[in-house]
Coordinates of C-alpha atoms and ligand atoms in Angstrom, one line a residue:
X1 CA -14.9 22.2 -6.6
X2 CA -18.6 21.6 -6.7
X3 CA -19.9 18.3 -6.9
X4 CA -21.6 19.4 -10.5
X5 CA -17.9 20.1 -11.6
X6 CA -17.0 16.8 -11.4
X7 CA -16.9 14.5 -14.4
X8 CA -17.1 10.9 -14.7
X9 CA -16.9 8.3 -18.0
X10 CA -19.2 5.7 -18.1
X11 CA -18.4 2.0 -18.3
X12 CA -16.7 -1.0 -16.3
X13 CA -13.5 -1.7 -17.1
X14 CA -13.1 0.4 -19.8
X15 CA -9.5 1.7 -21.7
X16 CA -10.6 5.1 -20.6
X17 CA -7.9 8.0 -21.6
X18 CA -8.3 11.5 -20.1
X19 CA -5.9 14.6 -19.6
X20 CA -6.3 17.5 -17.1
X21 CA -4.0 19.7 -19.5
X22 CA -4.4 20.0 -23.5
X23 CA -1.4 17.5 -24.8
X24 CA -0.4 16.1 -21.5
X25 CA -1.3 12.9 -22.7
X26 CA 1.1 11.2 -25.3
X27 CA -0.7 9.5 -28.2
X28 CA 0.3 6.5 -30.0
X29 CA 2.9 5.6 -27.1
X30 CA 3.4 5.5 -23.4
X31 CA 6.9 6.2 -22.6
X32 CA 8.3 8.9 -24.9
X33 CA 11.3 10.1 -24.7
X34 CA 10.0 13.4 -23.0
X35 CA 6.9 13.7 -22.1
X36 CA 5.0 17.1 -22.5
X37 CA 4.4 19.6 -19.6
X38 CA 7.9 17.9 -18.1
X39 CA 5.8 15.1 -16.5
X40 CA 6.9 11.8 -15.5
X41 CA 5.6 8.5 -17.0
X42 CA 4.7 6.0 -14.4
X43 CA 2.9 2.3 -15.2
X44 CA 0.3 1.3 -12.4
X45 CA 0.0 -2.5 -12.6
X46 CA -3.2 -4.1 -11.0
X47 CA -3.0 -7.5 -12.5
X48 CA 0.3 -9.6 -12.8
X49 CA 2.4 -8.5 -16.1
X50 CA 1.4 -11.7 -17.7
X51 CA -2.2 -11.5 -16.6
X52 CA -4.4 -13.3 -19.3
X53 CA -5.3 -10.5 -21.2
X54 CA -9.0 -10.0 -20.5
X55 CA -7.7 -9.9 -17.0
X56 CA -4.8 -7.6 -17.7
X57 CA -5.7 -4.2 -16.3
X58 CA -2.8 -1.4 -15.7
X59 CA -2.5 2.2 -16.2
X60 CA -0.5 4.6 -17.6
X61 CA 0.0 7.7 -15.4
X62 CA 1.7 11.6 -16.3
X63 CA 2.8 12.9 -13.2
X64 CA 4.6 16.2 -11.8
X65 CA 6.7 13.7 -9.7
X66 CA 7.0 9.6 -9.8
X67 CA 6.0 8.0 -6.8
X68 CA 9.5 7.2 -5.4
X69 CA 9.4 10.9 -4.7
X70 CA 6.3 10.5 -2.8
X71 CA 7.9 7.7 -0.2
X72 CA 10.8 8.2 2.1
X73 CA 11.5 6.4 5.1
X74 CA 8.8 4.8 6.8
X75 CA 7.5 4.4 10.3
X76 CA 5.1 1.7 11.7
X77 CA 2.1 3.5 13.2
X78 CA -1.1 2.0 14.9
X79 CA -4.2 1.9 13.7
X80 CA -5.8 -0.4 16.4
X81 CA -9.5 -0.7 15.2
X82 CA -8.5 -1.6 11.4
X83 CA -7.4 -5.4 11.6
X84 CA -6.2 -7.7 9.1
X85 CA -7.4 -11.4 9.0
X86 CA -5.7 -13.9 10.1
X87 CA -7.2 -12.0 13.3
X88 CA -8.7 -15.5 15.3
X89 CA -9.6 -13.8 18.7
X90 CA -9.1 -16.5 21.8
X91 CA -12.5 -15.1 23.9
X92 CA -14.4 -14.0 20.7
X93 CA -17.0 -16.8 19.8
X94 CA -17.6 -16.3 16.1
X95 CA -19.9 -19.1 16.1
X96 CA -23.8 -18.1 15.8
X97 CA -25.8 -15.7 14.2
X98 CA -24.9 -12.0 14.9
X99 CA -26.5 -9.1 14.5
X100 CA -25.9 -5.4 15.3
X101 CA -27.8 -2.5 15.5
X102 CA -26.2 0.8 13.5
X103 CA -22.5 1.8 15.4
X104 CA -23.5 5.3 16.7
X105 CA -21.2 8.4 16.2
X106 CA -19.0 9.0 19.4
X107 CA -18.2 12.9 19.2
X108 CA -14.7 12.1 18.8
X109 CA -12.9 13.3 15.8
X110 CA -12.0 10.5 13.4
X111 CA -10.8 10.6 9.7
X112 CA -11.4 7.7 7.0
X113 CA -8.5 5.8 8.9
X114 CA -8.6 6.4 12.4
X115 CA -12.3 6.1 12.0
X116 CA -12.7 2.5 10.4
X117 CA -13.6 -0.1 12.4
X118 CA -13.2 -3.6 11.4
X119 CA -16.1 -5.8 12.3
X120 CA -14.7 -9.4 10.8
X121 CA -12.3 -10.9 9.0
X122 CA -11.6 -14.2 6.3
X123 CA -9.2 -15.8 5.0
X124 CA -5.2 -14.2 5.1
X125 CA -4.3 -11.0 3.6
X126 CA -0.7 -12.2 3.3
X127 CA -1.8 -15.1 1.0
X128 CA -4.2 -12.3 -1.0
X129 CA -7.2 -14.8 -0.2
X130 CA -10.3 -13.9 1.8
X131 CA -11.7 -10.2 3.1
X132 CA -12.4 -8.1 6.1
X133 CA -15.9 -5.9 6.4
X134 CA -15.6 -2.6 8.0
X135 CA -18.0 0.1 9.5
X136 CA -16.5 3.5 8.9
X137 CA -17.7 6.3 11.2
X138 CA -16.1 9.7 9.4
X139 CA -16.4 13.0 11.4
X140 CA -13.4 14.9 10.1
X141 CA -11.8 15.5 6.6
X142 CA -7.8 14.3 5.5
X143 CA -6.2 17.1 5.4
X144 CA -2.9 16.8 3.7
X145 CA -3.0 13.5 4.8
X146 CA -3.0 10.5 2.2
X147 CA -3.4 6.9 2.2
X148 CA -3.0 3.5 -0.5
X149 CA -3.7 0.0 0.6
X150 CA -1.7 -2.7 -1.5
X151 CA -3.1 -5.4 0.6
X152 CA -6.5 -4.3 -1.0
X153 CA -9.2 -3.0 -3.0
X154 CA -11.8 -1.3 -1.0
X155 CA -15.7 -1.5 -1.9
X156 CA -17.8 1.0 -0.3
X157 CA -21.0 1.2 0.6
X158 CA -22.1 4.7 2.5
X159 CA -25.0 5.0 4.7
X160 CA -25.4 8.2 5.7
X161 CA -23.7 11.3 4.5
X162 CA -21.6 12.1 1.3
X163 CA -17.8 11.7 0.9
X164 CA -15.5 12.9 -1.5
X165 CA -12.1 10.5 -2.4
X166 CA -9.9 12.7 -3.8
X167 CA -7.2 10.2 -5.6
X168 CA -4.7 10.4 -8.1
X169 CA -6.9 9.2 -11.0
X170 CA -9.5 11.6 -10.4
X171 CA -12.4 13.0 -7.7
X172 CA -15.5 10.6 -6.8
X173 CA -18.3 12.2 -4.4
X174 CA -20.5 9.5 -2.9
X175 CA -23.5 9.6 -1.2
X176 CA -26.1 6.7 0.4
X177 CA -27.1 4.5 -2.6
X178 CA -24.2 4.8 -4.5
X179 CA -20.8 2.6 -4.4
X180 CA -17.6 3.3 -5.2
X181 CA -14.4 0.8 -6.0
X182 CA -11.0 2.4 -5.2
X183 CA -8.3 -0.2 -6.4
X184 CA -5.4 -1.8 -4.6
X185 CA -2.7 0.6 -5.1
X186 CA -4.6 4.0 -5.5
X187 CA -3.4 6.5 -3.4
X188 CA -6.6 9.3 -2.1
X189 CA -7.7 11.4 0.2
X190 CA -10.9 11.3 2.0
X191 CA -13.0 14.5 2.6
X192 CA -16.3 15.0 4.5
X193 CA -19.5 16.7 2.4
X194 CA -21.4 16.5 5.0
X195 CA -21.1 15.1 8.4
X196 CA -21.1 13.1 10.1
X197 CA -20.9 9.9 7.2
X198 CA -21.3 6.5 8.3
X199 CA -21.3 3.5 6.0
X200 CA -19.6 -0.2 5.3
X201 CA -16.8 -0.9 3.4
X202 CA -15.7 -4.5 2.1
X203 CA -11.9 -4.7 1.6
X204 CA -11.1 -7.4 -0.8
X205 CA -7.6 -9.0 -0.1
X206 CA -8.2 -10.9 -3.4
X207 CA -8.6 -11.1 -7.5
X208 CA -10.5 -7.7 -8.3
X209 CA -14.5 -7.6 -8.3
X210 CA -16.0 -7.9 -11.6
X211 CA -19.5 -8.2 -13.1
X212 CA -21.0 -11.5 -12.4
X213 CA -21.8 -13.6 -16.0
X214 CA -24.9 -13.7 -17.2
X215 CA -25.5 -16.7 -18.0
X216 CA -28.8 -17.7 -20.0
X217 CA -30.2 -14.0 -18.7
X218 CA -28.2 -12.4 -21.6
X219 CA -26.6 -8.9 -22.5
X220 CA -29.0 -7.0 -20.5
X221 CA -30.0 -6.5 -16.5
X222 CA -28.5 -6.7 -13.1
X223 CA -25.7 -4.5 -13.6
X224 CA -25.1 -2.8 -16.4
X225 CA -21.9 -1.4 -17.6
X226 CA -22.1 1.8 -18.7
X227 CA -24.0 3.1 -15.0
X228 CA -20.3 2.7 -13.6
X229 CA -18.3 6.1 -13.2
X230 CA -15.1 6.2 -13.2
X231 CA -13.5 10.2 -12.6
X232 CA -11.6 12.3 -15.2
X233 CA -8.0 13.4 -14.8
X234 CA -7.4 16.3 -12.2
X235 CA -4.3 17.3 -10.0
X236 CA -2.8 19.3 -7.7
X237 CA 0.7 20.9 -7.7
X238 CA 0.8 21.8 -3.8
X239 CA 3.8 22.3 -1.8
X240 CA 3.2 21.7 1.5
X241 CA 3.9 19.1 4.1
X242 CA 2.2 15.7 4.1
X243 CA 2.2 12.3 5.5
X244 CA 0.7 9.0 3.5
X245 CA -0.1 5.9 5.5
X246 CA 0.1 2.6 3.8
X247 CA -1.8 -0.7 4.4
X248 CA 0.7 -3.1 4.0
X249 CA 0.3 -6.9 5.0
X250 CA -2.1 -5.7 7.7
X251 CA 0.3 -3.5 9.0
X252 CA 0.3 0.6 8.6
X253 CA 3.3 2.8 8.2
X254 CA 3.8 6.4 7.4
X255 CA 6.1 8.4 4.9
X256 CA 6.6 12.0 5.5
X257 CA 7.1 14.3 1.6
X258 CA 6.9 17.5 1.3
X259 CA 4.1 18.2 -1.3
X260 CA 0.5 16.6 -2.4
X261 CA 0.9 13.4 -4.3
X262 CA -2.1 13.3 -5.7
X263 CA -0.1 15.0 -9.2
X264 CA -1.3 13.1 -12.1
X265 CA -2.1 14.9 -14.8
X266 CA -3.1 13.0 -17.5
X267 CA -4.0 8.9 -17.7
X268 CA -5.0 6.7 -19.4
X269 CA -5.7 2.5 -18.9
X270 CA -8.5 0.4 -17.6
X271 CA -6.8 0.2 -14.3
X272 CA -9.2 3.1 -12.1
X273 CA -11.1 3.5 -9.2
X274 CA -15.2 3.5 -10.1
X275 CA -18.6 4.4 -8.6
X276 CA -22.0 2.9 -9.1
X277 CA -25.3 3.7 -8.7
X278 CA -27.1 1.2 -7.1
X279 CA -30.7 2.7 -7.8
X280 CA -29.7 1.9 -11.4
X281 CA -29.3 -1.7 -10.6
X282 CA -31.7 -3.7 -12.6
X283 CA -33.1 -6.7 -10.2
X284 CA -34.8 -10.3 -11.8
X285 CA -36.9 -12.9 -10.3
X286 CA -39.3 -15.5 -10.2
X287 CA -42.4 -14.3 -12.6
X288 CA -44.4 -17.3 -12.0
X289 CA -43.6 -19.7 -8.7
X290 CA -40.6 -20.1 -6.0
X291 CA -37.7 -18.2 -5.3
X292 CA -35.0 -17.8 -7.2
X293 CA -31.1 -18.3 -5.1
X294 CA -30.1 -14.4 -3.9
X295 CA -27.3 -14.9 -6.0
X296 CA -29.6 -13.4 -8.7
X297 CA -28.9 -10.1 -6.7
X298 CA -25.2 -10.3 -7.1
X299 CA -24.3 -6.6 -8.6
X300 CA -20.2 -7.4 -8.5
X301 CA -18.2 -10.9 -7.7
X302 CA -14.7 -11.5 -6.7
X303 CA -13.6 -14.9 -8.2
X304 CA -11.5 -17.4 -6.2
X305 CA -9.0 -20.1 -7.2
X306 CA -12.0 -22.3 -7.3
X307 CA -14.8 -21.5 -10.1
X308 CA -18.4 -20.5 -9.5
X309 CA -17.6 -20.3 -6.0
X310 CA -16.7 -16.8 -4.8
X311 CA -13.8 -15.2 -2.8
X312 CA -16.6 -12.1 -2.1
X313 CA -19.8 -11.7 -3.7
X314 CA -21.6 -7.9 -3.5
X315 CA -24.9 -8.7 -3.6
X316 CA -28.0 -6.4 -3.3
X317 CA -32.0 -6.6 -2.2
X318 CA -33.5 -3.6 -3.3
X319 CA -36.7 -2.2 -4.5
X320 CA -39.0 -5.1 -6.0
X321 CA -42.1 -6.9 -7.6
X322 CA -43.1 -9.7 -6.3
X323 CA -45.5 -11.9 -8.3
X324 CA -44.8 -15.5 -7.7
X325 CA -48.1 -17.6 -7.0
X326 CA -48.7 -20.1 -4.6
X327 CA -45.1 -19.2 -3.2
X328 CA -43.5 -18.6 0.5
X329 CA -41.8 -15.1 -0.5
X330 CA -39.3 -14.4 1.6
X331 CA -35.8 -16.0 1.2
X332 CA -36.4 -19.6 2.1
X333 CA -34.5 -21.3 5.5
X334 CA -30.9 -22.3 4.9
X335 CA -27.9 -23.3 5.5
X336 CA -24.8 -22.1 3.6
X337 CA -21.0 -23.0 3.0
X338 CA -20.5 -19.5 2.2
X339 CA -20.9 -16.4 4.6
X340 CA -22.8 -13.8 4.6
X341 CA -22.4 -10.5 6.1
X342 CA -25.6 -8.2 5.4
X343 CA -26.2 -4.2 6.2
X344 CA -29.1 -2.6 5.7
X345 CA -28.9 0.7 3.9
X346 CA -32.3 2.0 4.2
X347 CA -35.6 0.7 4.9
X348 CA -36.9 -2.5 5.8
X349 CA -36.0 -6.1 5.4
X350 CA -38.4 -8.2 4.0
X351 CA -37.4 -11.5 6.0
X352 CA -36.4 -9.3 9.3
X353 CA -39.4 -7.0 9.7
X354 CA -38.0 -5.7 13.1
X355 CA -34.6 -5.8 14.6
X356 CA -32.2 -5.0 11.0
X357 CA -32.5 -1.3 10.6
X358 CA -30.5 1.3 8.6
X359 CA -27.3 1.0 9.8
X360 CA -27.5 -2.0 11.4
X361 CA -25.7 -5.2 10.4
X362 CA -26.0 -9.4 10.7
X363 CA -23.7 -12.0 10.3
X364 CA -24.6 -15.4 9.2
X365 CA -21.6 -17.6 9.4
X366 CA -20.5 -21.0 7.8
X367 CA -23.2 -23.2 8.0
X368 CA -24.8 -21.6 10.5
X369 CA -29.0 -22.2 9.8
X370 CA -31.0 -18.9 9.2
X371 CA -34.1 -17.8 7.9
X372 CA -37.2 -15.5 8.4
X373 CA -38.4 -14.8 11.9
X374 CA -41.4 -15.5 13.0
X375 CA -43.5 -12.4 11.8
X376 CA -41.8 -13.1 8.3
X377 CA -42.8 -16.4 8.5
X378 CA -47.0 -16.2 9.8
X379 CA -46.9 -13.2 7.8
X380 CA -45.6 -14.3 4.5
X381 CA -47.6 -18.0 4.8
X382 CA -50.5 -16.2 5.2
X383 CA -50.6 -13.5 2.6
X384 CA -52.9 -12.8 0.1
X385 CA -49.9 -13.8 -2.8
X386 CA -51.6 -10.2 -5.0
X387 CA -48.6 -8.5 -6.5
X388 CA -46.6 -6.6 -4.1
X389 CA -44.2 -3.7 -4.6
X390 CA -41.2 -4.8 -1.7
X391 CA -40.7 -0.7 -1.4
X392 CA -38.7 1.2 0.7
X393 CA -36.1 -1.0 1.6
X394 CA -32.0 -1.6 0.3
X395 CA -29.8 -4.1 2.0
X396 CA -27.3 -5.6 0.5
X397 CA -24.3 -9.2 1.4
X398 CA -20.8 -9.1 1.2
X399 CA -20.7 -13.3 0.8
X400 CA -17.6 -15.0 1.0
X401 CA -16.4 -18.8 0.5
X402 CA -14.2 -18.4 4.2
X403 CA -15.8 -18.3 7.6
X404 CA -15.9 -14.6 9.0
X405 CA -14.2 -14.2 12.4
X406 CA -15.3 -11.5 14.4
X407 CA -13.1 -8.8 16.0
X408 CA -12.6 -7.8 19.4
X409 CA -14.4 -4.2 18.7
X410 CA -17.5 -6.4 17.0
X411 CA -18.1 -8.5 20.1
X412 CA -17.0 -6.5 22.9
X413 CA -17.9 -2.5 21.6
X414 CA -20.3 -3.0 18.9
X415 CA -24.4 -2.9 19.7
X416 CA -24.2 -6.9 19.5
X417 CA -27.7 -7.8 20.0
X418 CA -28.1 -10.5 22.5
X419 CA -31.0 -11.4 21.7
X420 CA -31.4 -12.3 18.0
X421 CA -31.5 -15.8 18.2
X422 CA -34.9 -15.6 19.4
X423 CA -36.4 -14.0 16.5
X424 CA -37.0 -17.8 15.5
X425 CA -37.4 -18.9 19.4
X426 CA -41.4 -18.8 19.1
X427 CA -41.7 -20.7 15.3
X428 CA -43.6 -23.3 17.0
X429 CA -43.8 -26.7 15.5
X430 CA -46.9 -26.9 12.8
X431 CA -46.7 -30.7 11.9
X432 CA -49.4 -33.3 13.8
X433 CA -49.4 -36.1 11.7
X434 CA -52.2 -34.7 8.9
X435 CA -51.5 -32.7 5.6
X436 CA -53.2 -30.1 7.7
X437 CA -51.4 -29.7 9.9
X438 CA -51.9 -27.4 12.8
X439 CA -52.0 -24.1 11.3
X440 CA -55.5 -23.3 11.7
X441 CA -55.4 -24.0 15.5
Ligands
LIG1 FE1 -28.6 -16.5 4.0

């Protein structure tokens, strides 16, 4: 199937209803007696039965076979690189400000699973609090292989080349600048475009990401809801043998069936996976002085027990104006409770002109200070404040309320740079005692 034969509906969240086969989707009902075609009715429940009900998402699926025919017995297997937080390394100091340059490709062949590499991890997927942030390096397509996580929902962010999720709601091909959300549950295959595809994934061990509120900013901006995608019905009725491997409290195991799962043929529900274009991301800002807090980037949230304060925020730095007078422009120095894990997806960084390239990643832990380097900083102090297009450049934060812990692979395999703390090494000390100071010496 080509990419333009795909089909997508448009909106967040949405009821959607779609059927692969004229009929195969009962109206007015979910669970007649007999459904058309001989298919199956199956409820898939992403929010607690007696989720408040602007919460409540589930959806109703027509299958060839129910799921319990795509499970038998099930096997632990090892995934070693894909960990699960807790995951507190004894010789791994987490402490400090990371940063990475991109994980290269190592000629070995690795599939979505065996090729994800877990960089940190927060809070405790057995609790359903917290996250972990992955890189995936992708050099080889599922083939009759499958795999769900119910520990998760998985938010990914592709940095170079395009991947195709088959899954039982639907197909989704994404490329670099796009996102996609496959839900906690969903079972898909992942296929290779073109290769080899590297990128970042978030996975969520918590309440599902939804668009942040507006606030005084209104209906309109940031995110909007009709630019998500979410994929019409499609199926396949294969006979042939397959394995799926499940994420399940950190651990993976394997069932062995003897045909494709992925057989729904007609849905319908606002419980689906989704895709996003992030070049139709809408950014706002300060129009006359200062700096506005990046959470005025955020493009998706994930709420926590506590309100305003997130389990993950998805926040983006993309493409931008910048007109504010008599202003330092860059993000300001600070120190913050949260975490914040940032990638860089093309282009360049305004407050890290060197160092964070495509790729690459930083890590900027619980209250641990940070800030532009020292180029940002005689740079942006110095500018002629004209307006400036920030061009060129698209990095975006997974931000979370827990500290992020690194992983063995992060600290010991990764490209760790070992020297970024001195990016701020030479900001020399400016203040002699006059409102002057020294900055014309
Ligand atoms: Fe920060």
């Amino acid at each position: 199937m080509s990419a333009s034969d795909l089909k997508y509906m448009p909106g967040f969240g949405n009821d959607f209803e779609t059927e692969a086969l004229p009929g195969a989707l009962p109206q007015g009902m979910n669970s007649p007696q007999k459904c058309s075609y001989g298919l199956y009715a199956e409820q898939l429940s992403g929010t607690a039965f007696t989720a408040p009900s602007h919460q409540n998402e589930r959806t109703w699926c027509y299958r060839i076979r129910p799921s319990v025919k795509h499970s038998t017995r099930y096997t632990k297997v090892s995934l070693p690189y894909w960990k699960s937080a807790p995951h507190v390394v004894e010789d791994v100091i987490s402490l400090g400000q990371h940063r990475w340059d991109p994980v290269p490709h190592s000629g070995e062949e690795l599939t979505w699973l065996t090729g994800m590499r877990t960089m940190t991890t927060a809070g405790d997927v057995n609790t359903q609090v917290g996250m972990a942030s992955h890189i995936y390096l992708v050099t080889r397509s599922m083939v009759d292989e499958y795999f769900y996580s119910a520990d998760s929902e998985l938010l990914i962010v592709p940095q170079e080349g395009r991947l195709r999720f088959c899954t039982e709601l639907g197909i989704i091909d994404l490329e670099p600048k796009e996102i996609a959300i496959l839900p906690r549950g969903l079972v898909y295959r992942v296929e290779l475009l073109d290769g080899p595809a590297r990128g970042f994934v978030c996975e969520n061990y918590g309440q599902k990401f939804e668009l942040p509120g507006r606030g005084p900013i209104g209906a309109n901006c940031m995110a909007n809801r009709r630019d998500f995608k979410s994929p019409v019905a499609w199926y396949e009725d294969r006979e042939t043998p397959s394995k799926i491997t499940i994420k399940w409290c950190g651990q993976f195991h394997e069932t062995k069936i003897g045909h494709s799962p992925l057989d729904i043929v007609a849905w319908h529900g606002n419980y689906a996976p989704v895709k996003y274009d992030l070049r139709t991301y809408c950014p706002i800002g300060a129009i006359l002085f200062d700096h506005p807090d990046p959470s005025i980037f955020t493009v998706l949230t994930a709420p926590s027990g506590v309100p305003g304060t997130a389990n993950i925020d998805f926040v983006l730095f993309r493409e931008r104006w910048m007109v504010a007078e008599n202003t330092f422009r860059p993000p300001w120095y600070h120190k913050n409770i949260m975490s914040e894990l940032m990638g860089n997806i093309y282009g360049q960084y305004d407050a890290k002109p060197q160092g964070f390239v495509p790729g690459g990643m930083s890590l900027h832990n619980m209250m641990l200070p940070h800030g532009p380097d020292k180029n940002a900083y005689e740079g942006a102090s110095n500018a002629d404040l004209k307006a400036e297009k920030l061009d060129n450049t698209m990095s975006f934060m997974f931000e979370t309320r827990f500290p992020q812990h690194l992983t063995e692979f992060a600290a010991k395999e990764a490209p760790l740079q070992d020297d970024y703390i001195d990016c701020w090494e030479s900001l020399e000390k400016k203040f002699d005692g006059t409102p002057e100071g020294t900055w014309n010496k």
